[in-house]
CSV table of C-alpha atoms in Angstrom, one decimal:
chain,number,residue,atom,x,y,z
A,1,UNK,CA,-46.8,70.6,-13.7
A,2,UNK,CA,-45.8,73.9,-11.6
A,3,UNK,CA,-42.6,73.1,-9.2
A,4,UNK,CA,-42.0,75.6,-6.6
A,5,UNK,CA,-38.0,74.9,-5.2
A,6,UNK,CA,-36.7,76.2,-1.4
A,7,UNK,CA,-33.1,75.7,-1.3
A,8,UNK,CA,-31.1,76.1,2.1
A,9,UNK,CA,-27.6,76.4,1.6
A,10,UNK,CA,-24.4,78.0,3.5
A,11,UNK,CA,-22.9,80.9,2.3
A,12,UNK,CA,-20.5,81.5,5.1
A,13,UNK,CA,-17.6,80.0,6.9
A,14,UNK,CA,-18.1,79.3,10.7
A,15,UNK,CA,-15.2,78.0,12.8
A,16,UNK,CA,-16.1,75.1,15.2
A,17,UNK,CA,-17.5,76.4,18.7
A,18,UNK,CA,-18.8,79.1,16.6
A,19,UNK,CA,-21.9,77.7,14.1
A,20,UNK,CA,-25.3,78.6,14.4
A,21,UNK,CA,-27.6,76.5,16.3
A,22,UNK,CA,-29.9,76.8,13.2
A,23,UNK,CA,-29.8,78.2,9.5
A,24,UNK,CA,-32.9,79.1,7.3
A,25,UNK,CA,-34.0,79.9,4.4
A,26,UNK,CA,-37.5,79.8,2.6
A,27,UNK,CA,-39.5,78.3,5.7
A,28,UNK,CA,-36.6,75.1,5.4
A,29,UNK,CA,-35.0,75.2,8.8
A,30,UNK,CA,-31.9,73.5,10.0
A,31,UNK,CA,-31.2,73.2,13.9
A,32,UNK,CA,-28.3,71.7,15.0
A,33,UNK,CA,-27.2,69.8,18.5
A,34,UNK,CA,-23.4,69.7,18.9
A,35,UNK,CA,-22.5,70.4,22.9
A,36,UNK,CA,-19.2,69.1,21.6
A,37,UNK,CA,-18.1,71.8,19.3
A,38,UNK,CA,-17.2,69.4,16.4
A,39,UNK,CA,-19.2,70.7,13.4
A,40,UNK,CA,-17.7,73.5,11.3
A,41,UNK,CA,-18.9,75.7,7.5
A,42,UNK,CA,-15.7,76.2,5.4
A,43,UNK,CA,-15.7,76.9,1.7
A,44,UNK,CA,-15.6,73.8,-0.3
A,45,UNK,CA,-17.0,74.1,-4.2
A,46,UNK,CA,-18.8,71.1,-5.3
A,47,UNK,CA,-21.4,70.0,-8.4
A,48,UNK,CA,-24.1,68.0,-7.7
A,49,UNK,CA,-26.3,66.4,-10.4
A,50,UNK,CA,-25.9,64.6,-13.5
A,51,UNK,CA,-23.6,64.9,-16.1
A,52,UNK,CA,-26.2,66.6,-18.2
A,53,UNK,CA,-27.6,68.9,-15.3
A,54,UNK,CA,-26.1,70.0,-12.2
A,55,UNK,CA,-25.6,72.7,-9.9
A,56,UNK,CA,-22.8,74.2,-7.8
A,57,UNK,CA,-22.5,74.7,-4.2
A,58,UNK,CA,-19.9,77.0,-2.4
A,59,UNK,CA,-19.7,76.0,0.7
A,60,UNK,CA,-20.3,72.9,3.5
A,61,UNK,CA,-21.6,72.3,6.4
A,62,UNK,CA,-19.1,69.8,8.2
A,63,UNK,CA,-20.6,67.1,10.7
A,64,UNK,CA,-17.6,66.7,12.4
A,65,UNK,CA,-18.2,62.8,13.1
A,66,UNK,CA,-20.7,60.3,14.0
A,67,UNK,CA,-24.2,62.3,15.2
A,68,UNK,CA,-25.1,61.1,18.6
A,69,UNK,CA,-26.7,62.5,21.4
A,70,UNK,CA,-24.3,65.1,21.5
A,71,UNK,CA,-24.4,65.8,17.4
A,72,UNK,CA,-27.8,66.4,15.8
A,73,UNK,CA,-29.5,67.7,12.7
A,74,UNK,CA,-33.3,68.2,12.5
A,75,UNK,CA,-34.5,69.7,9.4
A,76,UNK,CA,-37.9,71.1,9.5
A,77,UNK,CA,-40.3,71.4,6.4
A,78,UNK,CA,-42.5,73.6,5.8
A,79,UNK,CA,-45.2,71.1,3.1
A,80,UNK,CA,-45.4,68.0,1.7
A,81,UNK,CA,-42.5,67.5,-1.5
A,82,UNK,CA,-39.8,65.8,-2.4
A,83,UNK,CA,-36.6,66.4,-0.3
A,84,UNK,CA,-33.2,66.8,-2.3
A,85,UNK,CA,-30.2,66.4,-0.4
A,86,UNK,CA,-26.5,67.2,-1.6
A,87,UNK,CA,-24.1,65.5,0.8
A,88,UNK,CA,-20.6,63.8,0.4
A,89,UNK,CA,-18.5,61.8,2.9
A,90,UNK,CA,-16.0,63.6,4.9
A,91,UNK,CA,-13.3,61.4,3.4
A,92,UNK,CA,-12.5,60.5,-0.5
A,93,UNK,CA,-11.8,56.7,0.9
A,94,UNK,CA,-14.3,55.9,3.3
A,95,UNK,CA,-18.3,55.6,2.6
A,96,UNK,CA,-20.9,57.0,4.9
A,97,UNK,CA,-24.4,55.9,5.9
A,98,UNK,CA,-26.7,59.2,6.1
A,99,UNK,CA,-30.2,58.2,7.5
A,100,UNK,CA,-33.7,60.2,7.4
A,101,UNK,CA,-36.7,59.3,9.4
A,102,UNK,CA,-39.6,61.0,10.2
A,103,UNK,CA,-42.1,60.2,13.1
A,104,UNK,CA,-40.3,57.2,13.5
A,105,UNK,CA,-39.7,55.7,10.3
A,106,UNK,CA,-37.1,55.8,7.7
A,107,UNK,CA,-37.4,57.6,5.1
A,108,UNK,CA,-34.1,56.8,3.2
A,109,UNK,CA,-30.9,55.0,4.1
A,110,UNK,CA,-28.1,55.9,1.9
A,111,UNK,CA,-24.8,54.9,1.5
A,112,UNK,CA,-22.8,58.1,0.3
A,113,UNK,CA,-19.8,56.8,-1.9
A,114,UNK,CA,-17.1,59.2,-3.9
A,115,UNK,CA,-17.1,56.1,-6.3
A,116,UNK,CA,-20.8,57.0,-7.0
A,117,UNK,CA,-19.5,60.4,-8.8
A,118,UNK,CA,-19.2,60.8,-12.8
A,119,UNK,CA,-16.9,63.1,-14.6
A,120,UNK,CA,-17.5,66.0,-16.6
A,121,UNK,CA,-15.7,68.4,-18.7
A,122,UNK,CA,-17.4,72.0,-18.2
A,123,UNK,CA,-16.0,75.9,-19.2
A,124,UNK,CA,-13.4,77.1,-16.6
A,125,UNK,CA,-11.9,80.1,-16.2
A,126,UNK,CA,-8.9,78.8,-18.4
A,127,UNK,CA,-11.2,76.9,-20.4
A,128,UNK,CA,-12.4,73.5,-20.6
A,129,UNK,CA,-12.3,71.1,-17.2
A,130,UNK,CA,-13.0,68.1,-15.5
A,131,UNK,CA,-14.9,68.4,-12.9
A,132,UNK,CA,-16.2,65.6,-10.3
A,133,UNK,CA,-20.3,65.9,-10.5
A,134,UNK,CA,-21.5,64.0,-7.4
A,135,UNK,CA,-25.3,62.3,-6.8
A,136,UNK,CA,-28.5,64.1,-5.3
A,137,UNK,CA,-29.9,61.7,-3.2
A,138,UNK,CA,-34.3,62.8,-3.3
A,139,UNK,CA,-37.4,61.4,-1.9
A,140,UNK,CA,-40.9,62.2,-0.5
A,141,UNK,CA,-41.2,63.8,2.9
A,142,UNK,CA,-44.4,64.8,4.6
A,143,UNK,CA,-44.3,68.7,6.3
A,144,UNK,CA,-42.8,68.3,9.4
A,145,UNK,CA,-39.8,67.5,11.2
A,146,UNK,CA,-37.2,65.0,9.8
A,147,UNK,CA,-34.3,63.7,11.7
A,148,UNK,CA,-31.0,63.2,9.9
A,149,UNK,CA,-28.4,60.6,11.6
A,150,UNK,CA,-25.3,59.9,10.1
A,151,UNK,CA,-22.3,57.0,11.0
A,152,UNK,CA,-19.3,59.5,10.4
A,153,UNK,CA,-17.9,62.4,9.2
A,154,UNK,CA,-20.2,63.5,6.3
A,155,UNK,CA,-20.3,67.3,4.3
A,156,UNK,CA,-23.9,68.7,3.6
A,157,UNK,CA,-23.8,71.6,0.9
A,158,UNK,CA,-27.1,71.9,0.5
A,159,UNK,CA,-31.0,71.0,0.6
A,160,UNK,CA,-34.3,71.6,-1.4
A,161,UNK,CA,-37.8,70.9,-1.1
A,162,UNK,CA,-39.7,70.8,-4.4
A,163,UNK,CA,-43.6,71.1,-3.9
A,164,UNK,CA,-46.0,70.9,-6.9
A,165,UNK,CA,-48.0,74.0,-7.2
A,166,UNK,CA,-50.5,73.3,-9.6
A,167,UNK,CA,-51.0,72.5,-13.4
A,168,UNK,CA,-49.7,74.9,-16.7
A,169,UNK,CA,-51.1,73.9,-19.7
A,170,UNK,CA,-48.0,74.6,-21.9
A,171,UNK,CA,-47.3,73.3,-25.3
A,172,UNK,CA,-43.8,71.4,-25.4
A,173,UNK,CA,-42.7,72.9,-28.9
A,174,UNK,CA,-43.6,76.1,-27.6
A,175,UNK,CA,-41.7,75.5,-24.5
A,176,UNK,CA,-38.6,74.3,-26.2
A,177,UNK,CA,-38.4,76.8,-28.7
A,178,UNK,CA,-38.9,79.9,-25.9
A,179,UNK,CA,-35.3,79.5,-24.5
A,180,UNK,CA,-37.0,81.3,-21.1
A,181,UNK,CA,-34.7,81.7,-17.9
A,182,UNK,CA,-36.2,81.0,-14.6
A,183,UNK,CA,-34.6,81.0,-11.2
A,184,UNK,CA,-35.0,77.9,-8.5
A,185,UNK,CA,-38.5,80.5,-7.3
A,186,UNK,CA,-40.5,79.8,-10.6
A,187,UNK,CA,-39.7,83.3,-11.4
A,188,UNK,CA,-38.8,84.2,-15.3
A,189,UNK,CA,-35.0,86.2,-15.2
A,190,UNK,CA,-33.3,87.3,-18.2
A,191,UNK,CA,-30.2,85.7,-19.1
A,192,UNK,CA,-27.6,88.2,-17.5
A,193,UNK,CA,-29.2,86.7,-14.0
A,194,UNK,CA,-26.4,85.1,-11.9
A,195,UNK,CA,-26.9,81.8,-10.2
A,196,UNK,CA,-28.2,78.5,-10.6
A,197,UNK,CA,-31.2,78.4,-13.5
A,198,UNK,CA,-33.5,76.6,-15.3
A,199,UNK,CA,-33.8,76.7,-19.3
A,200,UNK,CA,-35.7,74.6,-21.2
A,201,UNK,CA,-35.7,72.1,-18.8
A,202,UNK,CA,-32.5,71.7,-17.7
A,203,UNK,CA,-30.2,73.4,-14.8
A,204,UNK,CA,-27.5,75.1,-14.5
A,205,UNK,CA,-25.2,77.8,-13.0
A,206,UNK,CA,-25.1,80.7,-14.8
A,207,UNK,CA,-22.1,82.8,-13.7
């Protein structure tokens, strides 16, 4: 199965009161309601995934508190697929419950806790470093709007929609030996490509 991935993330800081009313990329649109000017975006590097495969994000959208009629997030999806959410609690000691609903039905009600992170040793600028890798929350979605609510301050680093685009006959033996590198759009790139890439079925950041 060939998979196409569309990613929405935050690439620039915004102080509270100056955050745009929406963010969009590759058909994904995140619309914000923030009449109290509580939301903000700042630089914060974190890793998400598993001990074997993880991705890095450099900025986060801070909800600024519990969602209410004055504070809301809506994610509009261009097609059916699997939605991956990269998020953390705004507090290292307090869990958050984040709910995703569509057409009046809950798709996922997830408790987000820093305790779910795993420690991974990875190569840093000054040699091996131990970093926390936080879980990715994923679930099936339909084309249309997904409403996001949280019971306290929550930091969102990104959203990714994965969709199947067809069946490809690829020999597993050939694929494993090829070592070809692809970007998140499924396009083959050179080994010098910078950013999130996929090689031999594993996703990592090429610096």
